Amino acid sequence: FLTSPLCRAVQTARWLGVGEASPDLRLALTSKPEMREARTALFAVPPPAGTNTLLVSHVHGSQKAGERLYIERAGIVAFRPDGKGGAT
């Protein structure tokens, strides 16, 4: 699974105890449009059959209001890639 390179995200990933996390810059807080787009694209990638993808981050999505994910502290968002470049 992937985690933001931010220390608190890496620590959270370790505390989950579900395997070794790989820090990924696409999950970092940034104002660069290409990085935000790459992060959003992660939601559209289906995991291999019979598996799930776990992303641990501290960012809530896009700067576009309609694309933001609003969660409470320590919240979890579950999503399903649609195989067409989007997710629900």
Short mmCIF file of N, CA and C in Angstrom, two decimals:
data_model
loop_
_atom_site.label_atom_id
_atom_site.label_comp_id
_atom_site.label_asym_id
_atom_site.label_seq_id
_atom_site.Cartn_x
_atom_site.Cartn_y
_atom_site.Cartn_z
N PHE A 1 0.83 -1.19 0.00
CA PHE A 1 0.00 0.00 0.00
C PHE A 1 0.87 1.23 0.00
N LEU A 2 0.26 2.38 -0.26
CA LEU A 2 1.00 3.63 -0.41
C LEU A 2 0.64 4.60 0.69
N THR A 3 1.61 5.43 1.04
CA THR A 3 1.40 6.44 2.06
C THR A 3 2.05 7.75 1.63
N SER A 4 1.52 8.83 2.13
CA SER A 4 2.17 10.12 1.95
C SER A 4 3.54 10.05 2.61
N PRO A 5 4.51 10.80 2.10
CA PRO A 5 5.82 10.81 2.75
C PRO A 5 5.84 11.55 4.09
N LEU A 6 4.76 12.24 4.43
CA LEU A 6 4.69 12.96 5.69
C LEU A 6 4.79 11.97 6.86
N CYS A 7 5.58 12.32 7.85
CA CYS A 7 5.86 11.43 8.99
C CYS A 7 4.59 10.87 9.63
N ARG A 8 3.59 11.70 9.88
CA ARG A 8 2.39 11.20 10.56
C ARG A 8 1.62 10.19 9.71
N ALA A 9 1.66 10.33 8.39
CA ALA A 9 1.00 9.36 7.52
C ALA A 9 1.76 8.04 7.52
N VAL A 10 3.08 8.11 7.48
CA VAL A 10 3.90 6.89 7.53
C VAL A 10 3.68 6.16 8.86
N GLN A 11 3.64 6.91 9.96
CA GLN A 11 3.39 6.30 11.27
C GLN A 11 2.01 5.65 11.33
N THR A 12 1.01 6.33 10.80
CA THR A 12 -0.34 5.77 10.78
C THR A 12 -0.35 4.47 9.99
N ALA A 13 0.32 4.46 8.86
CA ALA A 13 0.39 3.25 8.03
C ALA A 13 1.02 2.10 8.81
N ARG A 14 2.08 2.38 9.53
CA ARG A 14 2.74 1.33 10.33
C ARG A 14 1.81 0.82 11.42
N TRP A 15 1.08 1.73 12.08
CA TRP A 15 0.18 1.33 13.17
C TRP A 15 -0.97 0.45 12.68
N LEU A 16 -1.31 0.56 11.39
CA LEU A 16 -2.37 -0.28 10.85
C LEU A 16 -1.99 -1.76 10.86
N GLY A 17 -0.69 -2.03 10.75
CA GLY A 17 -0.19 -3.39 10.85
C GLY A 17 -0.64 -4.32 9.74
N VAL A 18 -0.81 -3.79 8.53
CA VAL A 18 -1.28 -4.64 7.43
C VAL A 18 -0.23 -4.83 6.34
N GLY A 19 1.01 -4.52 6.64
CA GLY A 19 2.07 -4.70 5.66
C GLY A 19 2.96 -3.48 5.57
N GLU A 20 3.95 -3.57 4.73
CA GLU A 20 4.93 -2.49 4.56
C GLU A 20 4.39 -1.45 3.58
N ALA A 21 4.37 -0.22 4.01
CA ALA A 21 3.89 0.88 3.17
C ALA A 21 5.04 1.49 2.39
N SER A 22 4.73 1.98 1.21
CA SER A 22 5.71 2.68 0.37
C SER A 22 5.32 4.15 0.29
N PRO A 23 6.19 5.06 0.77
CA PRO A 23 5.90 6.49 0.63
C PRO A 23 5.80 6.86 -0.85
N ASP A 24 4.82 7.68 -1.19
CA ASP A 24 4.58 8.06 -2.58
C ASP A 24 4.27 9.55 -2.64
N LEU A 25 5.02 10.28 -3.45
CA LEU A 25 4.85 11.73 -3.55
C LEU A 25 3.48 12.14 -4.07
N ARG A 26 2.79 11.25 -4.77
CA ARG A 26 1.45 11.59 -5.27
C ARG A 26 0.48 11.83 -4.12
N LEU A 27 0.79 11.33 -2.92
CA LEU A 27 -0.08 11.51 -1.77
C LEU A 27 0.35 12.67 -0.88
N ALA A 28 1.37 13.40 -1.29
CA ALA A 28 1.86 14.55 -0.51
C ALA A 28 1.01 15.78 -0.78
N LEU A 29 0.94 16.65 0.20
CA LEU A 29 0.25 17.93 0.04
C LEU A 29 1.09 18.81 -0.88
N THR A 30 0.49 19.27 -1.97
CA THR A 30 1.20 20.10 -2.93
C THR A 30 0.23 20.99 -3.67
N SER A 31 0.73 22.10 -4.19
CA SER A 31 -0.11 22.97 -5.00
C SER A 31 0.13 22.75 -6.48
N LYS A 32 1.02 21.82 -6.83
CA LYS A 32 1.32 21.55 -8.23
C LYS A 32 0.16 20.79 -8.87
N PRO A 33 -0.43 21.36 -9.92
CA PRO A 33 -1.59 20.71 -10.56
C PRO A 33 -1.29 19.30 -11.03
N GLU A 34 -0.10 19.06 -11.58
CA GLU A 34 0.21 17.72 -12.09
C GLU A 34 0.28 16.68 -10.97
N MET A 35 0.68 17.09 -9.78
CA MET A 35 0.72 16.16 -8.66
C MET A 35 -0.69 15.90 -8.12
N ARG A 36 -1.52 16.94 -8.08
CA ARG A 36 -2.91 16.75 -7.67
C ARG A 36 -3.64 15.82 -8.63
N GLU A 37 -3.38 16.00 -9.92
CA GLU A 37 -4.00 15.13 -10.92
C GLU A 37 -3.52 13.69 -10.77
N ALA A 38 -2.22 13.52 -10.51
CA ALA A 38 -1.67 12.17 -10.32
C ALA A 38 -2.28 11.52 -9.08
N ARG A 39 -2.48 12.31 -8.02
CA ARG A 39 -3.09 11.78 -6.79
C ARG A 39 -4.53 11.35 -7.07
N THR A 40 -5.28 12.20 -7.76
CA THR A 40 -6.66 11.87 -8.10
C THR A 40 -6.72 10.62 -8.97
N ALA A 41 -5.76 10.45 -9.86
CA ALA A 41 -5.73 9.29 -10.74
C ALA A 41 -5.57 7.98 -9.96
N LEU A 42 -4.95 8.04 -8.77
CA LEU A 42 -4.80 6.83 -7.96
C LEU A 42 -6.15 6.19 -7.63
N PHE A 43 -7.18 7.01 -7.49
CA PHE A 43 -8.51 6.50 -7.15
C PHE A 43 -9.14 5.70 -8.29
N ALA A 44 -8.64 5.90 -9.50
CA ALA A 44 -9.23 5.24 -10.67
C ALA A 44 -8.51 3.95 -11.05
N VAL A 45 -7.45 3.59 -10.34
CA VAL A 45 -6.68 2.40 -10.69
C VAL A 45 -7.24 1.18 -9.95
N PRO A 46 -7.83 0.24 -10.69
CA PRO A 46 -8.35 -0.95 -10.02
C PRO A 46 -7.20 -1.79 -9.46
N PRO A 47 -7.37 -2.34 -8.26
CA PRO A 47 -6.33 -3.22 -7.71
C PRO A 47 -6.36 -4.57 -8.42
N PRO A 48 -5.32 -5.35 -8.30
CA PRO A 48 -5.35 -6.70 -8.87
C PRO A 48 -6.54 -7.48 -8.29
N ALA A 49 -7.05 -8.40 -9.07
CA ALA A 49 -8.21 -9.21 -8.65
C ALA A 49 -7.97 -9.83 -7.28
N GLY A 50 -8.98 -9.74 -6.42
CA GLY A 50 -8.91 -10.35 -5.10
C GLY A 50 -8.13 -9.55 -4.07
N THR A 51 -7.77 -8.32 -4.41
CA THR A 51 -7.00 -7.48 -3.49
C THR A 51 -7.68 -6.13 -3.33
N ASN A 52 -7.17 -5.34 -2.41
CA ASN A 52 -7.59 -3.96 -2.20
C ASN A 52 -6.35 -3.09 -2.23
N THR A 53 -6.55 -1.81 -2.45
CA THR A 53 -5.47 -0.83 -2.38
C THR A 53 -5.70 0.04 -1.16
N LEU A 54 -4.66 0.26 -0.38
CA LEU A 54 -4.75 1.12 0.79
C LEU A 54 -3.87 2.33 0.56
N LEU A 55 -4.46 3.52 0.67
CA LEU A 55 -3.73 4.79 0.54
C LEU A 55 -3.86 5.53 1.86
N VAL A 56 -2.74 5.89 2.46
CA VAL A 56 -2.74 6.63 3.72
C VAL A 56 -2.18 8.01 3.44
N SER A 57 -2.99 9.03 3.72
CA SER A 57 -2.57 10.40 3.41
C SER A 57 -3.18 11.37 4.39
N HIS A 58 -2.85 12.62 4.22
CA HIS A 58 -3.36 13.69 5.06
C HIS A 58 -4.03 14.75 4.22
N VAL A 59 -4.20 14.47 2.93
CA VAL A 59 -4.85 15.42 2.04
C VAL A 59 -6.24 14.91 1.72
N HIS A 60 -7.13 15.82 1.38
CA HIS A 60 -8.52 15.46 1.18
C HIS A 60 -8.96 15.58 -0.26
N GLY A 61 -8.05 15.57 -1.20
CA GLY A 61 -8.46 15.60 -2.60
C GLY A 61 -8.12 16.89 -3.29
N SER A 62 -8.95 17.26 -4.19
CA SER A 62 -8.73 18.36 -5.11
C SER A 62 -8.99 19.73 -4.49
N GLN A 63 -8.50 20.76 -5.15
CA GLN A 63 -8.85 22.12 -4.76
C GLN A 63 -10.24 22.47 -5.26
N LYS A 64 -10.77 21.66 -6.19
CA LYS A 64 -12.12 21.86 -6.69
C LYS A 64 -13.10 21.34 -5.65
N ALA A 65 -14.04 22.18 -5.24
CA ALA A 65 -14.96 21.82 -4.16
C ALA A 65 -15.69 20.51 -4.42
N GLY A 66 -16.11 20.25 -5.65
CA GLY A 66 -16.86 19.05 -5.96
C GLY A 66 -16.05 17.77 -5.91
N GLU A 67 -14.72 17.90 -5.85
CA GLU A 67 -13.85 16.72 -5.84
C GLU A 67 -13.22 16.46 -4.48
N ARG A 68 -13.53 17.29 -3.50
CA ARG A 68 -12.92 17.12 -2.17
C ARG A 68 -13.58 16.00 -1.41
N LEU A 69 -12.80 15.35 -0.59
CA LEU A 69 -13.31 14.32 0.31
C LEU A 69 -13.34 14.91 1.70
N TYR A 70 -14.50 14.92 2.33
CA TYR A 70 -14.62 15.47 3.68
C TYR A 70 -14.75 14.31 4.67
N ILE A 71 -13.77 14.19 5.51
CA ILE A 71 -13.80 13.13 6.52
C ILE A 71 -13.40 13.71 7.86
N GLU A 72 -13.81 13.04 8.88
CA GLU A 72 -13.43 13.44 10.23
C GLU A 72 -12.01 12.98 10.51
N ARG A 73 -11.42 13.51 11.55
CA ARG A 73 -10.08 13.12 11.96
C ARG A 73 -10.05 11.61 12.15
N ALA A 74 -9.01 10.98 11.63
CA ALA A 74 -8.82 9.54 11.69
C ALA A 74 -9.89 8.79 10.91
N GLY A 75 -10.48 9.45 9.95
CA GLY A 75 -11.53 8.82 9.14
C GLY A 75 -10.96 7.96 8.03
N ILE A 76 -11.84 7.17 7.44
CA ILE A 76 -11.48 6.28 6.35
C ILE A 76 -12.47 6.51 5.22
N VAL A 77 -11.95 6.52 4.01
CA VAL A 77 -12.79 6.61 2.82
C VAL A 77 -12.59 5.33 2.02
N ALA A 78 -13.66 4.66 1.68
CA ALA A 78 -13.60 3.47 0.82
C ALA A 78 -14.08 3.89 -0.56
N PHE A 79 -13.39 3.44 -1.59
CA PHE A 79 -13.78 3.78 -2.94
C PHE A 79 -13.62 2.56 -3.84
N ARG A 80 -14.36 2.59 -4.95
CA ARG A 80 -14.29 1.50 -5.92
C ARG A 80 -13.98 2.11 -7.29
N PRO A 81 -12.80 1.79 -7.87
CA PRO A 81 -12.50 2.25 -9.23
C PRO A 81 -13.53 1.68 -10.20
N ASP A 82 -13.95 2.51 -11.16
CA ASP A 82 -14.95 2.04 -12.10
C ASP A 82 -14.35 1.41 -13.36
N GLY A 83 -13.02 1.41 -13.47
CA GLY A 83 -12.37 0.84 -14.65
C GLY A 83 -12.42 1.74 -15.87
N LYS A 84 -12.98 2.93 -15.72
CA LYS A 84 -13.12 3.88 -16.83
C LYS A 84 -12.44 5.22 -16.53
N GLY A 85 -11.57 5.23 -15.53
CA GLY A 85 -10.90 6.46 -15.15
C GLY A 85 -11.51 7.21 -14.01
N GLY A 86 -12.54 6.66 -13.39
CA GLY A 86 -13.19 7.31 -12.26
C GLY A 86 -13.37 6.33 -11.11
N ALA A 87 -14.08 6.77 -10.10
CA ALA A 87 -14.31 5.93 -8.94
C ALA A 87 -15.57 6.39 -8.22
N THR A 88 -16.15 5.49 -7.42
CA THR A 88 -17.28 5.84 -6.58
C THR A 88 -16.91 5.54 -5.14
#
